[in-house]
C-alpha atoms as one frame of an Amber mdcrd trajectory, in Angstrom:
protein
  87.930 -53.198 119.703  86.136 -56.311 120.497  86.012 -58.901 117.808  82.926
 -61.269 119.016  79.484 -60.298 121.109  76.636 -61.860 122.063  73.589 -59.946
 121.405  70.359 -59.882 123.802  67.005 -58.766 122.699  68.648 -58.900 119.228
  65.580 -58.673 116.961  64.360 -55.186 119.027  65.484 -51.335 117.899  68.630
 -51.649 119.568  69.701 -55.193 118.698  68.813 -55.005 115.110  71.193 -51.615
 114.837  73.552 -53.623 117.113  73.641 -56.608 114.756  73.897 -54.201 111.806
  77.109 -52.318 113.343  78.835 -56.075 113.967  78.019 -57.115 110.288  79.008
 -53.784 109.151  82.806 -53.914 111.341  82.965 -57.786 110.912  82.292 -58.816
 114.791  81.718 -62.339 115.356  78.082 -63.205 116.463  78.303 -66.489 118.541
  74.804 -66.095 120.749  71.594 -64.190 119.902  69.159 -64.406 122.184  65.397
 -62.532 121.315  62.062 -62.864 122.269  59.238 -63.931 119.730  60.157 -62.456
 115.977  60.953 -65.763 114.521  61.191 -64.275 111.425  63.930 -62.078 111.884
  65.894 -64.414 114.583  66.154 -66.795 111.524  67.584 -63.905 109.362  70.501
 -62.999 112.118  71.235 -66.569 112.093  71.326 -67.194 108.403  73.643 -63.988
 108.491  75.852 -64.912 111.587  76.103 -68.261 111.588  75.823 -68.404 115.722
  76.457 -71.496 117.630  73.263 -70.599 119.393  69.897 -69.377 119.431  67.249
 -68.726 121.624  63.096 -66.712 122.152  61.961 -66.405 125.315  58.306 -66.708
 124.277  57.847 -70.410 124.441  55.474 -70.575 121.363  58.023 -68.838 119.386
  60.896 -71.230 120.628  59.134 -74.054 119.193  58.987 -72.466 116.178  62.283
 -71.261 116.228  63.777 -75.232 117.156  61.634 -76.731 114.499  62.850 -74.168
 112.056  66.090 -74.892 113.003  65.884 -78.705 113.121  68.877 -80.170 111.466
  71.231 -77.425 111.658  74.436 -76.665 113.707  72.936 -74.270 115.734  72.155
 -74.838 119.060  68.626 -73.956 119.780  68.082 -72.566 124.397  65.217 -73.318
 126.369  63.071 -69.972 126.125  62.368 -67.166 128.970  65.108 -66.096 131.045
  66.942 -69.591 131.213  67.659 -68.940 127.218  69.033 -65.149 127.825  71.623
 -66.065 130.792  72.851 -69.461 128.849  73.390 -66.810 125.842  74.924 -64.096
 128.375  77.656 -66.792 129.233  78.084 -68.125 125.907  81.834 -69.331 125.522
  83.922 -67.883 123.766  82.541 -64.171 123.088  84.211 -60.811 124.447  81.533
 -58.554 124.897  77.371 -58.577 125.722  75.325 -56.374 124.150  72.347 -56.399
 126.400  69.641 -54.355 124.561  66.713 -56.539 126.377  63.747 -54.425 127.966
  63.234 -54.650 131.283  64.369 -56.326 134.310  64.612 -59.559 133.150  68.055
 -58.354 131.891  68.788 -58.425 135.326  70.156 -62.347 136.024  71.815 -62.360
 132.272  73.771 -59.263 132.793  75.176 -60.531 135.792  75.735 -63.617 134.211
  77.707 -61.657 131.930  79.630 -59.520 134.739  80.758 -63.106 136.045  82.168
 -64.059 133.215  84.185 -61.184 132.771  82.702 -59.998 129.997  82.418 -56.475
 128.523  78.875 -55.160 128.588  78.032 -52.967 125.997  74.394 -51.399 128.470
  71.596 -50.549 126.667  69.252 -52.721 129.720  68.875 -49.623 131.782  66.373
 -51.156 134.307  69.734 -53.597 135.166  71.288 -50.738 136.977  67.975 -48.854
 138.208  66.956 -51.964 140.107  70.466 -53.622 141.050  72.650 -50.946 140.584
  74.982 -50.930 143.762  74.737 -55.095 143.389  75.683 -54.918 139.761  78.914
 -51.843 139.613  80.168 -53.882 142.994  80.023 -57.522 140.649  81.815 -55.846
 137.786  84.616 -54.482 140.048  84.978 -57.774 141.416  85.377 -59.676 138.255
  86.819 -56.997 135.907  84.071 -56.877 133.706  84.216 -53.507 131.898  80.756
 -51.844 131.595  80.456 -49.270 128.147  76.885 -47.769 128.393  75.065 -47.902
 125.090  72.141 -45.433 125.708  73.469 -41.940 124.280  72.915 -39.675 126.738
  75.429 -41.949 128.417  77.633 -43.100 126.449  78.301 -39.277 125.882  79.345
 -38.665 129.569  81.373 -41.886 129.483  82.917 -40.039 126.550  83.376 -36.626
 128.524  84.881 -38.058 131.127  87.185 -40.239 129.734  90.919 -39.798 131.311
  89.292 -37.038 133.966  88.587 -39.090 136.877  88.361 -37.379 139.931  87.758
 -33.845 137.976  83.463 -33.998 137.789  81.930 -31.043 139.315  78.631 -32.110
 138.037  76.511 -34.456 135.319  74.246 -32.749 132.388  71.703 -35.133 131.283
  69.868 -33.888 128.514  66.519 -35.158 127.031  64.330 -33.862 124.146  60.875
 -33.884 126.459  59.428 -36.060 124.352  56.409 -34.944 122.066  54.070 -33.609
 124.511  56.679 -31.291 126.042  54.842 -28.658 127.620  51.831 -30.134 127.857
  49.221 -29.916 130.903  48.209 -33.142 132.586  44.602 -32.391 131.042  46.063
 -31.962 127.578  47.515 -35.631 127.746  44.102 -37.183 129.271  43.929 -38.352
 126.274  47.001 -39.061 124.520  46.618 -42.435 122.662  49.022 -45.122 122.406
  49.908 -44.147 118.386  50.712 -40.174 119.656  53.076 -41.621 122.321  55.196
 -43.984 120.291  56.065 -40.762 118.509  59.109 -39.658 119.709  60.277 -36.270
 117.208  63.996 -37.099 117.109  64.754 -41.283 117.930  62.775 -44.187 116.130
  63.154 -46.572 119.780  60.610 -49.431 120.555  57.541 -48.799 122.017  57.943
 -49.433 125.471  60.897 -46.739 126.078  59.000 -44.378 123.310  56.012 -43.984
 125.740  58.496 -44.006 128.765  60.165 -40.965 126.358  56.657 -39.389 126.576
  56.013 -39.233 130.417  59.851 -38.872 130.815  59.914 -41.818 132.891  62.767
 -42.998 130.883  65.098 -39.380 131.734  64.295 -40.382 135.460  65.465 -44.060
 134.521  68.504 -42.480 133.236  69.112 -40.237 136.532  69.250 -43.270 138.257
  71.648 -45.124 135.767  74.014 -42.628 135.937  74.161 -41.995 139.546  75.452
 -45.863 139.399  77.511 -45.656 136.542  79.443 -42.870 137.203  79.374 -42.886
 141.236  77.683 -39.958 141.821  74.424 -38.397 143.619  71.509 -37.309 142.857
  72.566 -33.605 143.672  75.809 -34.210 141.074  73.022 -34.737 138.065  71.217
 -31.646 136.273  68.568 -32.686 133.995  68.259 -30.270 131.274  65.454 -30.648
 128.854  67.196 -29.850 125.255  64.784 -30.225 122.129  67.169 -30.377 119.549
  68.515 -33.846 120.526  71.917 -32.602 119.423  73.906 -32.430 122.717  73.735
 -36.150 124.074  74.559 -34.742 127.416  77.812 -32.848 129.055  79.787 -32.600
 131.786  80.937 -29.652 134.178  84.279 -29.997 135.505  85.484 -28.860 138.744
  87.100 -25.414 137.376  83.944 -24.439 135.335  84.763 -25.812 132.233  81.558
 -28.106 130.353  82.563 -30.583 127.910  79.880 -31.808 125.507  79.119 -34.419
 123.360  77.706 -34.001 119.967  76.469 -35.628 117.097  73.248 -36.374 115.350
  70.279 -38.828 116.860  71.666 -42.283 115.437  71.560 -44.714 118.314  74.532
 -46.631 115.870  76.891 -44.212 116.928  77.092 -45.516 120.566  76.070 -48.788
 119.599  79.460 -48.653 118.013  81.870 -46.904 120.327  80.751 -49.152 122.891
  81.782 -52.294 120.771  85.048 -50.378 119.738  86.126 -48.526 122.858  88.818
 -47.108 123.525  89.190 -47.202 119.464  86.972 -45.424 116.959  86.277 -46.974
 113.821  84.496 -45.005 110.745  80.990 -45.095 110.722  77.840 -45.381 108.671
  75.794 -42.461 110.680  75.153 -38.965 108.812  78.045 -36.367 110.004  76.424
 -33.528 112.095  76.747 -29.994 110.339  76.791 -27.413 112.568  75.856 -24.870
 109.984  72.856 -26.279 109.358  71.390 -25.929 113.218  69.028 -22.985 113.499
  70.227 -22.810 117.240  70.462 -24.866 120.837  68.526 -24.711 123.339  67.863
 -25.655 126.955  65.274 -25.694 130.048  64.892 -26.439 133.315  62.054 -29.960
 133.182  58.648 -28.793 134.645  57.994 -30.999 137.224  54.504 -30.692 137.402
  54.035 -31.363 133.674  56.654 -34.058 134.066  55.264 -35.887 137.433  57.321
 -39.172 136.021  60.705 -37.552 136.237  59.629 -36.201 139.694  58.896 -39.476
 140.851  61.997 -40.951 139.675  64.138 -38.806 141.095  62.522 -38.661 144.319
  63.309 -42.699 144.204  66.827 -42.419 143.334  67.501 -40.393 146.822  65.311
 -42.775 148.989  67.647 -45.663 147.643  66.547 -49.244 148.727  63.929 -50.872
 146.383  62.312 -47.720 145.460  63.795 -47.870 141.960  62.917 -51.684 141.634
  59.175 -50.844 142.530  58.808 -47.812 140.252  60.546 -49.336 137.516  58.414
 -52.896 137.387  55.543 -50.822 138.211  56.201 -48.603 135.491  56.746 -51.028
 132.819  53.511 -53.257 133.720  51.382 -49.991 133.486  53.191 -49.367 130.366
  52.277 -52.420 128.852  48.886 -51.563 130.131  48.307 -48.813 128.418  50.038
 -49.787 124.914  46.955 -52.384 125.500  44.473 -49.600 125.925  43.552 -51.202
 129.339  45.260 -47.612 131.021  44.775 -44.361 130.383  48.673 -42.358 129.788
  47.914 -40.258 133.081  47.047 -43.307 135.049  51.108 -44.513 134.387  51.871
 -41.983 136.651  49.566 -42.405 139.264  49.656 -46.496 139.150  53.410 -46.392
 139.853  52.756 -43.664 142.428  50.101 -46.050 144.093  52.462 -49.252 143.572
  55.266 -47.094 145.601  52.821 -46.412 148.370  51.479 -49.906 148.521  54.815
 -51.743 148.442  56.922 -52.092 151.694  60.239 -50.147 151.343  63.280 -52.327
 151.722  66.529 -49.943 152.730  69.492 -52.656 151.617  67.842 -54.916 149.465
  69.585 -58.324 148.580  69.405 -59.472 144.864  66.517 -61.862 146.021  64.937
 -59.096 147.928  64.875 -57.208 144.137  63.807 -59.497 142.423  60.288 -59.961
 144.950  59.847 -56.349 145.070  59.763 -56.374 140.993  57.654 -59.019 141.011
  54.817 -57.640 143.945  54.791 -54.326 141.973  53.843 -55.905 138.986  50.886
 -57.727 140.791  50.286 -54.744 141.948  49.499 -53.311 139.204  47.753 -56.389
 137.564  45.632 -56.607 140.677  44.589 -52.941 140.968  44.468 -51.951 137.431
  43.027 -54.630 135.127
């Protein structure tokens, strides 16, 4: 068990049940690191006493230094300068990065230089960078303990079975238009989307829930986390949100992970691993499940996942592209300035548009992020 973390994108879902967990098992908070909500930044610092602070939104680092004024906290420049200072924060074990997007990218690394444990809930950090950042974290010995559940439950399964995997399971609920046509969702507004049935998650990854962008963004995670391809992974949709995902050995035998949909649970183990502590989450009773069940995805009603997955075997910068693409004409349509439909065929067109780069540098990343995202500013606003 780790005994101090910093936390990035600590006021979002996953930060604020991260920071609950460390209060809760008495872990040390030296860095947060958040991007506007003042409010609550000055709440996690009244709590854990830090030695620093920072927002990326520069409005709401002004705020947050004049709040602050006086005090023996140190207060970071904002945007991503303020995250990769708090990723290499002296002093703390372990980096929660729960941050959205890929400007978790440069701080995670950060982090992987230092040696650090990273508890990963910035999924976009191995879909863009993925071969860049697993090759950093051998080199240094940074330990990386995936946060999302889905997982954090094969990291489970597999523990002490290396070399054994026949195949991954990655389950997902299908979100709350599963089975839907593409002219049923026309018109899905912003409010239906953030509605996932089973998780309470931020907006952003509750739309990318919706079109099932974020099970593709998982495909691609785990092919780098576990060092595996895309024909090792089985996506099985599974309503019930009960099995976090499973493994099939090489003799036939499929281990599972269970539990109920608390994102604290692997927010924990990840902080804990290889311990278990006791924990605050409900206890899953089995007798109280009508039944289990699981699907092959549609890939016509789920183009997203298609597309995804399709970008995880051309390799390169395909996964940068799709994912900045994806998260601009996310944004986009949280705005109202998109229709839902048009996320898929934005990022379609951004893929199309973009030039495909087969080894990719960091830099080389970091360009194609940025040209998708124009992309999608130019062509869609």
């Amino acid at each position: 068990m780790i005994h101090s973390t910093v936390i990035l994108g600590s006021t979002g879902s996953i930060g604020r049940q991260s920071a609950a967990v460390c209060e809760r098992l008495g872990i040390r908070v030296p860095a947060i690191a958040a991007n506007r909500n003042v409010e609550l930044l000055l709440k996690q610092a009244e709590t854990f006493r830090p030695d620093y602070v920072s927002a990326a939104d520069p409005q709401a680092n002004r705020e947050l230094r004049e709040a602050l004024r006086g005090r023996d906290i140190t207060v970071g420049p904002p945007g991503e300068e303020g995250l990769r200072i708090a990723a290499s924060w002296p002093g703390a074990e372990c980096v929660v990065t729960a941050v959205s997007g890929a400007i978790g990218l440069r701080p995670t690394l950060d982090a992987i230089y230092s040696g650090r444990r990273i508890a990963l809930a910035n999924k976009e950090t191995l879909v863009c960078a993925g071969s860049i950042v697993m090759r950093a974290a051998a080199e240094c010995g940074a330990e990386i303990v995936p946060v999302d559940s889905e997982h954090s439950a094969i990291f489970q399964c597999l523990t002490g079975r290396k070399g054994e995997l026949r195949r991954i399971l990655l389950t997902g609920s299908g979100g709350p238009f599963r089975g839907w046509t593409r002219e049923q969702t026309a018109s899905v507004t912003p409010e239906q989307a953030v509605r996932h049935p089973n998780w309470a998650m931020g907006a952003k990854i509750s739309v990318d829930s919706a079109t099932m962008m974020n099970k593709g963004l998982e495909f691609i995670e785990a092919m780098h986390l576990f060092g595996v391809t895309p024909d090792e992974i089985e996506v099985l949709i599974h309503p019930e949100s009960v099995v976090h995902s499973a493994v099939e050995l090489v003799d036939g035998t499929v281990i599972a992970q269970l539990g109920v949909p608390d994102m604290a649970l692997p927010i924990q183990y990840a902080l804990t691993w290889p311990e278990r502590e006791p924990s605050a989450s409900k206890r899953l009773d089995l007798t109280a499940l009508a039944g289990l069940s699981f699907m092959k995805p549609d890939m016509e009603k789920m183009p997203c996942l298609a597309l995804a997955m399709d970008c995880a075997r051309r390799g390169g910068n395909a996964a940068a592209v799709m994912s900045a693409a994806n998260e601009a004409a996310v944004g986009l349509f949280l705005g109202r300035r998109l229709g839902y439909n048009q996320i898929y065929e934005s990022v379609s067109a951004a893929l199309s548009h973009i030039d495909f780069i087969a080894e990719p540098s960091l830099e080389d990343i970091l360009e194609s992020d940025s040209a998708a995202r124009e992309f999608i500013k130019e062509h869609y606003t």
